[in-house]
Backbone as a ProteinNet text record, in pm:
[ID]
protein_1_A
[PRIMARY]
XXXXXXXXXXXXXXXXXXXXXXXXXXXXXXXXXXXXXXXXXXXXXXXXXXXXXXXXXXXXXXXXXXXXXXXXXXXXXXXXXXXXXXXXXXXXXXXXXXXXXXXXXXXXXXXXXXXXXXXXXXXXXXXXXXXXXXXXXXXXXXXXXXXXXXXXXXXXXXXXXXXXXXXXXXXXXXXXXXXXXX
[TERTIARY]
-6786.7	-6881	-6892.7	-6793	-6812.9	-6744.4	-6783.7	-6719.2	-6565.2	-6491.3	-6362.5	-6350.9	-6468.1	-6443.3	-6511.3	-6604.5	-6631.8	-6496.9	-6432.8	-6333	-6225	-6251.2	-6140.3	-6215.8	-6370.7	-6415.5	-6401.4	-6413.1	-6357.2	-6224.3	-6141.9	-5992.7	-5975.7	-6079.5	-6066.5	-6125	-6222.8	-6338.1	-6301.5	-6266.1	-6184.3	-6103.4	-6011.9	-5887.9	-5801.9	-5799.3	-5705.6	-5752.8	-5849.5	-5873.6	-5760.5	-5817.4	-5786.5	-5612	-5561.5	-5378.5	-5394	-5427.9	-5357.8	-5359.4	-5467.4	-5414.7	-5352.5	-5326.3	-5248.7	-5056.3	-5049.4	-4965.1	-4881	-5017.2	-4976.5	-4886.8	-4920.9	-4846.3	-4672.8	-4683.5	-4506.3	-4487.9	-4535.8	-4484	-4480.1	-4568.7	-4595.7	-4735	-4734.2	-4857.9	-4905.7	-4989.8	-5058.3	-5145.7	-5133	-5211.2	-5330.9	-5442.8	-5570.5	-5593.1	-5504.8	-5475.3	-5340.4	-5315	-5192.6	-5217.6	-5091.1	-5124.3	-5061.8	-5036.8	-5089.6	-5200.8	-5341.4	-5406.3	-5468.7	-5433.2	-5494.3	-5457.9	-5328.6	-5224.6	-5259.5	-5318.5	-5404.6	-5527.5	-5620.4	-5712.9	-5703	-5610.6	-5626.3	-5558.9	-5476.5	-5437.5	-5562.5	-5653.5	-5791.3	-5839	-5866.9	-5978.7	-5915	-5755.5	-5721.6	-5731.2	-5724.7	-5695.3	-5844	-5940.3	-6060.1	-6047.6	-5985.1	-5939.4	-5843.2	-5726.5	-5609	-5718	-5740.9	-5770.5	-5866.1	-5971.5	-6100.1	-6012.9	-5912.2	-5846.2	-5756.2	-5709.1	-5594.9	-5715.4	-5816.4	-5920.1	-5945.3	-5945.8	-6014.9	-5876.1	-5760.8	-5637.5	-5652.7	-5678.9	-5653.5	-5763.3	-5854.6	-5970.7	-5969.9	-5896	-5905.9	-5780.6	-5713.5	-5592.7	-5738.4	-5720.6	-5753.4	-5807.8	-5908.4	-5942.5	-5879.7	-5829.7	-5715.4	-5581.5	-5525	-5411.9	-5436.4	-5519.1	-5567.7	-5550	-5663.7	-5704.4	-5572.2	-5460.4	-5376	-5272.4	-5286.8	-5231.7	-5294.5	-5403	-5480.3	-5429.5	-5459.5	-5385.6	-5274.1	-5163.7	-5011.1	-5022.8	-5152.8	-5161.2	-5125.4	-5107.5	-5115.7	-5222.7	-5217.9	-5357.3	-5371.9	-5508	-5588.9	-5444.4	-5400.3	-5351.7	-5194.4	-5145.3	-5015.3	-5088.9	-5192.9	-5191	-5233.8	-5294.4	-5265.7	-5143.3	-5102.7	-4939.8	-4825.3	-4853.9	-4712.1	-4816.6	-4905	-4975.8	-5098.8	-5128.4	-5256	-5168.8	-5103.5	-5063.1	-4948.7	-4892.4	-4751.4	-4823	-4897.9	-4967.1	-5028.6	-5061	-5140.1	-5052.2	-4956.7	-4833.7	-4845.4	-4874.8	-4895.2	-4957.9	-5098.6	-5231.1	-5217.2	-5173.1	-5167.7	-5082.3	-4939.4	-4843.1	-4903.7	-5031.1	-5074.8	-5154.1	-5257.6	-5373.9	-5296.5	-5171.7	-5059.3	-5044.2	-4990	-4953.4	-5058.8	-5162.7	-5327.3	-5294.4	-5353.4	-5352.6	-5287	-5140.4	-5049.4	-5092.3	-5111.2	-5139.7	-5259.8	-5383.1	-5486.5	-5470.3	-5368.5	-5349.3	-5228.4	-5171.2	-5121.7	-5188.1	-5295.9	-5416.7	-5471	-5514.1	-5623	-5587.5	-5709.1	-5714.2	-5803.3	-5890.2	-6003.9	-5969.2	-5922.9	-5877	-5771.7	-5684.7	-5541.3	-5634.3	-5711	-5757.1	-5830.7	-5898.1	-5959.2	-5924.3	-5866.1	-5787.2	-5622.9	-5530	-5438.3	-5408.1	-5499.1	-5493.3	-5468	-5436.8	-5398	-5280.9	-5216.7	-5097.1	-5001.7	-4974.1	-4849	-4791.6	-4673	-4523.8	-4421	-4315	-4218	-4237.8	-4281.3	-4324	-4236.5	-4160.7	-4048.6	-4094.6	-4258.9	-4293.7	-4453.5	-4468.4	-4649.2	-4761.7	-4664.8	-4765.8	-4788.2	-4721.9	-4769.2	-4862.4	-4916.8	-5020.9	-4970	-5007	-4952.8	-5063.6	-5037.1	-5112.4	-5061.1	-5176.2	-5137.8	-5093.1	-5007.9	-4973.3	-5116.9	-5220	-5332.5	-5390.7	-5440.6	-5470.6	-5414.9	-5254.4	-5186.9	-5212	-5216.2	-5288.5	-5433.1	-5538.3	-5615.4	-5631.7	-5534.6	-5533.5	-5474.3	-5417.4	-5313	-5369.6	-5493.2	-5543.3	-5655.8	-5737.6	-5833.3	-5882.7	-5812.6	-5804.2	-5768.4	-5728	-5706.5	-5554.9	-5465.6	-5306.6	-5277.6	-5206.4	-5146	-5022	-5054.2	-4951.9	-4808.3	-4708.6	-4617.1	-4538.4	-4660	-4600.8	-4545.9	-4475.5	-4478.7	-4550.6	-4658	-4797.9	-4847	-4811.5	-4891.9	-4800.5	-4680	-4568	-4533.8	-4564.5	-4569.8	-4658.8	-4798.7	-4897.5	-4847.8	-4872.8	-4779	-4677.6	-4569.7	-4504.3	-4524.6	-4632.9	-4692.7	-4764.5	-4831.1	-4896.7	-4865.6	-4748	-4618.7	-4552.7	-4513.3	-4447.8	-4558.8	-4699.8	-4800.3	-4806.3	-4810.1	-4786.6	-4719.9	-4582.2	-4443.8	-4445.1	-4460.3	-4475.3	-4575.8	-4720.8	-4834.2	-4768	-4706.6	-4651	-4570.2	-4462.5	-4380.7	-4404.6	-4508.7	-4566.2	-4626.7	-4689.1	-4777.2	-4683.3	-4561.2	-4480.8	-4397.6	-4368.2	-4324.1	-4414.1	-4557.4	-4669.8	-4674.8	-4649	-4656.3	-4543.1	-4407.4	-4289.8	-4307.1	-4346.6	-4381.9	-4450.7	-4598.7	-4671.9	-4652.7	-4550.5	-4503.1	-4458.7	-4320.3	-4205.5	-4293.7	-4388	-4472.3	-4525.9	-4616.1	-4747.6	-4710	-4816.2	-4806.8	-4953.3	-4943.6	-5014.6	-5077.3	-5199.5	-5249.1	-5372.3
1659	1750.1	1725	1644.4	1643.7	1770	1795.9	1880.6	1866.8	1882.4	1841.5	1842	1909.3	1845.1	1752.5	1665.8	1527.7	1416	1467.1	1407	1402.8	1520	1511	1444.9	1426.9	1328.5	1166.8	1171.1	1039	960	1052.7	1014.7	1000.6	1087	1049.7	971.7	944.6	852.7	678.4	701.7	584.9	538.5	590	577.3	556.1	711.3	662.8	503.9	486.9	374.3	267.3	241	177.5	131.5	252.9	303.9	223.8	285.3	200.3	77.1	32.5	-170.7	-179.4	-150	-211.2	-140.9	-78.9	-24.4	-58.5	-45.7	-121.1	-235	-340.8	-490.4	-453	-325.8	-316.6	-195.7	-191.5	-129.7	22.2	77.5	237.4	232.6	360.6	403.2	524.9	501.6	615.1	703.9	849.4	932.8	985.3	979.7	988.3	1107.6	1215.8	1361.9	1290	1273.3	1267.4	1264	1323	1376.5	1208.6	1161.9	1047	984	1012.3	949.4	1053.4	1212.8	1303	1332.2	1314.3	1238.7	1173.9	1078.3	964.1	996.5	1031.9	1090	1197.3	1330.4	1395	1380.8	1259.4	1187.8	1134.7	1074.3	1040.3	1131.9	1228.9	1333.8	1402.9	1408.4	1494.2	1360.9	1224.8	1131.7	1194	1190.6	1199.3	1343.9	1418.1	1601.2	1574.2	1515.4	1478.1	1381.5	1309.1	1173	1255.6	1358.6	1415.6	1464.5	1603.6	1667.1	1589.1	1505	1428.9	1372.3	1303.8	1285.6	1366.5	1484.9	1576	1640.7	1601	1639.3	1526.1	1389.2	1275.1	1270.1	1321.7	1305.1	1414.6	1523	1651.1	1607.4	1470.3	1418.4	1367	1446.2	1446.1	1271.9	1242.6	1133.6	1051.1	1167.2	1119.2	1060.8	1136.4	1062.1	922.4	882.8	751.7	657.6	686.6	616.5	602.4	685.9	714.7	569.7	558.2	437	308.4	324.1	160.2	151.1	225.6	194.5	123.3	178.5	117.5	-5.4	-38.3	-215.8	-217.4	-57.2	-71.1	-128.2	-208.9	-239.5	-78.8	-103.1	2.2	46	-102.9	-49	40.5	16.4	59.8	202.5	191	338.1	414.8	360.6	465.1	512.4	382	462	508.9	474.9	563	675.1	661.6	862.4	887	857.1	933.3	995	936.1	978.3	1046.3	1047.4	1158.3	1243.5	1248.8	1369.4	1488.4	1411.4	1477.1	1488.3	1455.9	1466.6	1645.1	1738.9	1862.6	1852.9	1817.9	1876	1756.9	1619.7	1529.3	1605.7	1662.1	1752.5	1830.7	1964.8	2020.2	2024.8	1900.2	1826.6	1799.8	1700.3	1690.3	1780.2	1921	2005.8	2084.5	2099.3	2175.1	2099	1964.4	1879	1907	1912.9	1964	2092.5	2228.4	2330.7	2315.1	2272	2215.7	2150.9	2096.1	2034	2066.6	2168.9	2266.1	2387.5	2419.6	2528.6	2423.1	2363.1	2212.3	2251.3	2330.4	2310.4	2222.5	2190.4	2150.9	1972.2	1893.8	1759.5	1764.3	1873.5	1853.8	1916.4	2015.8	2023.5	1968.1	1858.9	1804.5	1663.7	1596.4	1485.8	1463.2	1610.9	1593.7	1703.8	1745.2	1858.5	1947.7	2055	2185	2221.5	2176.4	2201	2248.7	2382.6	2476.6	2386.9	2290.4	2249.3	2192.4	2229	2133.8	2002.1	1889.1	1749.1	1742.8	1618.6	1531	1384.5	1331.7	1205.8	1221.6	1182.6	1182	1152.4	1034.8	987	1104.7	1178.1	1327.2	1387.3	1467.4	1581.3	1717.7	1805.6	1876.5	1975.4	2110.9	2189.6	2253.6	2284.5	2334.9	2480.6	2578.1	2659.6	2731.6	2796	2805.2	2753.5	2667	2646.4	2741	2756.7	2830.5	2954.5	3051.3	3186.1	3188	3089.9	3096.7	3127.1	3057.1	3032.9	3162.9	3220.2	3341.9	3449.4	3460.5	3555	3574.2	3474.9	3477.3	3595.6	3645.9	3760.5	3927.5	3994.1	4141.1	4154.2	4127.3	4142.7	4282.7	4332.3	4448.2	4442.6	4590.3	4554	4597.5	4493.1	4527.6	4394.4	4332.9	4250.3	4132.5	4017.9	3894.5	3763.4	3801.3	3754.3	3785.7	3923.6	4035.4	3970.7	4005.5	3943.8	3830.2	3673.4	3535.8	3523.6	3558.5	3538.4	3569	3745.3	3735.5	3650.8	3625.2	3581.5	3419.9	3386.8	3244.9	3258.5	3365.5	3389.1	3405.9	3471.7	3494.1	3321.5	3290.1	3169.8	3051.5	3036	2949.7	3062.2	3196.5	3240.4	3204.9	3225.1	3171.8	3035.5	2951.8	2770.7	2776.7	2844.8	2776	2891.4	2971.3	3065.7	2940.1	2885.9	2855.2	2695.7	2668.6	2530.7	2590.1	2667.5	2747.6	2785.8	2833	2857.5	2682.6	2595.6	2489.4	2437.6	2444.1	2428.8	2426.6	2607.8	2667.4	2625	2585.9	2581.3	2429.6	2374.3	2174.5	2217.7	2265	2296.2	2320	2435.6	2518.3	2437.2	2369.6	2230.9	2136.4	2066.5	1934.6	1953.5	2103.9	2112.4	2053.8	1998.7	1973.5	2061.9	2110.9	2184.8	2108.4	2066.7	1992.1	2040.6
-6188.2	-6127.6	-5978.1	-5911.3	-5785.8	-5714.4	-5590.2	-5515.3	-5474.3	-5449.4	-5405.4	-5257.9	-5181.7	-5046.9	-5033.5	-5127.7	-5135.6	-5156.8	-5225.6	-5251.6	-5117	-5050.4	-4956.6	-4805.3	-4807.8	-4726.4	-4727.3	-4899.4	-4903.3	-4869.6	-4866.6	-4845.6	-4690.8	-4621.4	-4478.7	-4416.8	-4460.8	-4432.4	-4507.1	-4610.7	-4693.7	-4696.1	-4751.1	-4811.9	-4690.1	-4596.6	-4503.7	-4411.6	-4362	-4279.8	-4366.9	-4476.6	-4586.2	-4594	-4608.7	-4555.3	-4459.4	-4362	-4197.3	-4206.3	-4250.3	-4274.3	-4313.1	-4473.4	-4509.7	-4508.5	-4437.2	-4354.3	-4211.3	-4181.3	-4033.8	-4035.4	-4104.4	-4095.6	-4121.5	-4211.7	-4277.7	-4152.6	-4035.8	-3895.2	-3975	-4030.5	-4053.4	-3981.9	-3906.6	-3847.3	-3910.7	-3939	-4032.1	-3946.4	-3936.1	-3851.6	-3951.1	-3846.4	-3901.9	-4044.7	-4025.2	-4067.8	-4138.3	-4315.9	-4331	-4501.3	-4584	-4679.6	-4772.4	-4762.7	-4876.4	-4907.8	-4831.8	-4903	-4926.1	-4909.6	-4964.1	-5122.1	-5134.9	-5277.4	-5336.4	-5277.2	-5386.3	-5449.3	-5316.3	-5393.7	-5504.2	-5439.8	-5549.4	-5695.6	-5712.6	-5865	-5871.6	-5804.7	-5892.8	-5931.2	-5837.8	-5876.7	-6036.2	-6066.4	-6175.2	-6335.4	-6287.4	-6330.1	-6485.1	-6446.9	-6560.2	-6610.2	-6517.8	-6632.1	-6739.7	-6723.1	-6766.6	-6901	-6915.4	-6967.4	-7018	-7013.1	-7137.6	-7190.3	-7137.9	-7234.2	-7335.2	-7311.3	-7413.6	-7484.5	-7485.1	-7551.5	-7660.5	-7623.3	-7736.3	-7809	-7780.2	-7829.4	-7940.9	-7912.6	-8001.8	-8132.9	-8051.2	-8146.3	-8274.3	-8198.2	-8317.1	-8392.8	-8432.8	-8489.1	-8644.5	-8767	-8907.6	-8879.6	-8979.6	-9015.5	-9132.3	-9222	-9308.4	-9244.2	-9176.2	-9102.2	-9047.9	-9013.2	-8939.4	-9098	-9192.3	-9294.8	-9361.1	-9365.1	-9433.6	-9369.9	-9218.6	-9176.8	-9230.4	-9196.5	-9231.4	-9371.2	-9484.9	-9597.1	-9646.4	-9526.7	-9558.4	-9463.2	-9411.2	-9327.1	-9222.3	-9114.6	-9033.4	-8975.4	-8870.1	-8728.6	-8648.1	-8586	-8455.8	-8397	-8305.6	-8201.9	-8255.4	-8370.8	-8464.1	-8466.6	-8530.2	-8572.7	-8428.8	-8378.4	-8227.8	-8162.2	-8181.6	-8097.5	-8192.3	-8310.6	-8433.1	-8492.9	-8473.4	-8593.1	-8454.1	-8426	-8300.7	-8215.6	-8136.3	-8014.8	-8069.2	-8135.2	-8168.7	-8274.8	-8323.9	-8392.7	-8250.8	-8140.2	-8038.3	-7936.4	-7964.9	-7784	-7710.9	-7831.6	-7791.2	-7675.4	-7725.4	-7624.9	-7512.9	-7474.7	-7392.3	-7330.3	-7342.9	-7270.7	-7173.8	-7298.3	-7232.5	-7142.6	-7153.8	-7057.5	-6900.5	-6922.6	-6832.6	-6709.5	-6793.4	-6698.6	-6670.6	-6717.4	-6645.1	-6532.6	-6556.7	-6423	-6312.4	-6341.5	-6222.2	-6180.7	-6244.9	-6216.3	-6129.7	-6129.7	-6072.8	-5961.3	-5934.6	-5844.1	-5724.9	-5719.1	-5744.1	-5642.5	-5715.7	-5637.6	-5586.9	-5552.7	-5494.4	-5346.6	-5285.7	-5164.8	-5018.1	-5100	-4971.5	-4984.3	-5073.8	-4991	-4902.3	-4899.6	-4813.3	-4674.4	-4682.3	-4585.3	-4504.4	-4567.6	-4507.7	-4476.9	-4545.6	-4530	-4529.7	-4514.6	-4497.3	-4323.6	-4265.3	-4174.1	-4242.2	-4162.2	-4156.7	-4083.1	-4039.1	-3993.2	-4073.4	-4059.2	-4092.6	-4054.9	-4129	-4084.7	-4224.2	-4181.7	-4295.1	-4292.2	-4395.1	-4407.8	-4475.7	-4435.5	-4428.9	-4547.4	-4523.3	-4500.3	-4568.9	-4680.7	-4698.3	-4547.3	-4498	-4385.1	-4280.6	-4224.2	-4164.7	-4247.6	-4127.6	-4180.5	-4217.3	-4292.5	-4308.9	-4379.9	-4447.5	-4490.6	-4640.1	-4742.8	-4858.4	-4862.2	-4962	-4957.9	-4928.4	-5015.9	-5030	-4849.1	-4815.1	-4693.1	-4562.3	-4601.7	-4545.9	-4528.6	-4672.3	-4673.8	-4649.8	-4658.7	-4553.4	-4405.5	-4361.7	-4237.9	-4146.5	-4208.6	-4179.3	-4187.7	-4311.4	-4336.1	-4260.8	-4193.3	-4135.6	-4022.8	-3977.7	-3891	-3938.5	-3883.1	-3892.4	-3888.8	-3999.7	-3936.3	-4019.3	-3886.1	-3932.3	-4054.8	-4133.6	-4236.5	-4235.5	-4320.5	-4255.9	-4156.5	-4098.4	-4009.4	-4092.6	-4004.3	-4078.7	-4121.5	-4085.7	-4120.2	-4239.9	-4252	-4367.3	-4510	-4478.3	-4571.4	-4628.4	-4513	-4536.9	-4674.5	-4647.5	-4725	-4854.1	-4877.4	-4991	-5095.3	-4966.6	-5011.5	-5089.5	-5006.2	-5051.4	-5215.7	-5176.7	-5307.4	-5448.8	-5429	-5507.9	-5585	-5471	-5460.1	-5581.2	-5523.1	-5608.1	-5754.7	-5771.2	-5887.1	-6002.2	-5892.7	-6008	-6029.6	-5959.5	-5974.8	-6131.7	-6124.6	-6184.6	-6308.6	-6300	-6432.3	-6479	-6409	-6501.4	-6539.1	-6451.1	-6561.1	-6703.5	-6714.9	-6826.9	-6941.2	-6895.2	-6973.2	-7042.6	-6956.1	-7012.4	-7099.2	-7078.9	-7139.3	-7333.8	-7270.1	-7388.4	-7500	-7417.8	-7498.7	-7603	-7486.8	-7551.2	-7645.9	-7641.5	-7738.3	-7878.8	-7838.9	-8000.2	-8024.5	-7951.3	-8014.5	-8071.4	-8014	-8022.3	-8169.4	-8166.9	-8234.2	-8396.1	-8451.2	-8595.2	-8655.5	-8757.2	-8816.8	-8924.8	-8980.7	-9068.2	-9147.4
[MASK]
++++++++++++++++++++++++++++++++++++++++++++++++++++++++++++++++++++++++++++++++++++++++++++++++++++++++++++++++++++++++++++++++++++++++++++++++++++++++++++++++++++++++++++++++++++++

């Protein structure tokens, strides 16, 4: 329930300081504006989405199946990792790739702790800007249509479409393959 430009204050206010030490000594200079510790943060911020949903993937795994292990003398930790977690690999798959998709659209830590700079990044340690940030930034004004302003955007939009389509679709495919019916 936090905000995500909390999250992306923390990474600037935190995290990066944090980077530059321990950076500095291995001769990397870390610029105040730079998208690895906007990276880091935002694997935390997805770290507890990822981890409820596979939760409730594991948990909706039958109580018989479990009991059905302890019976044959399996231990906890046996039956978690040979019948829990491969009864549930579906929905952990699917928890997985939400995450990415989420992260993905995730705009206000890159903005705020990775800059805004329109540029090709080579290097986490540069600053740089999210697709999303991008069509912000472009759109902010009155562009005539037609132009290549008008078109970029689009084209960006398009571009985060087809990406977050075709995670959804790999999604879907694991799913059907994975799913067990009980």
């Amino acid at each position: 329930a936090v905000p995500t430009v909390v999250y992306g204050y923390f990474a600037l206010l935190f995290v990066t300081p944090l980077l530059q030490n321990l950076l500095r000594p291995l001769g990397i200079e870390l610029p105040g504006f730079n998208l690895l510790s906007a990276g880091i943060v935002m694997g935390l911020m997805i770290i507890p989405y990822i981890a409820s949903l596979s939760e409730d993937a594991m948990r909706a795994v039958p109580r018989a199946m479990r009991d059905g292990s302890y019976a044959m003398g399996a231990t906890r930790l046996e039956t978690a990792f040979r019948v829990v977690v491969p009864a549930a690999v579906s929905g952990v798959i699917g928890a997985i790739i939400l995450g990415m998709s989420r992260a993905i659209g995730e705009t206000m830590i890159v903005a705020v702790a990775g800059g805004t700079q329109v540029q090709m990044v080579t290097s986490p340690t540069q600053q740089g800007a999210t697709v999303t940030a991008f069509i912000a930034q472009v759109a902010l004004g009155d562009i005539a249509w037609g132009t290549l302003e008008y078109n970029s955007i689009f084209a960006a939009g398009l571009a985060l479409l087809v990406l977050t389509l075709f995670f959804n679709f790999i999604a879907f495919w694991l799913q059907r393959r994975y799913r067990e019916a009980y």
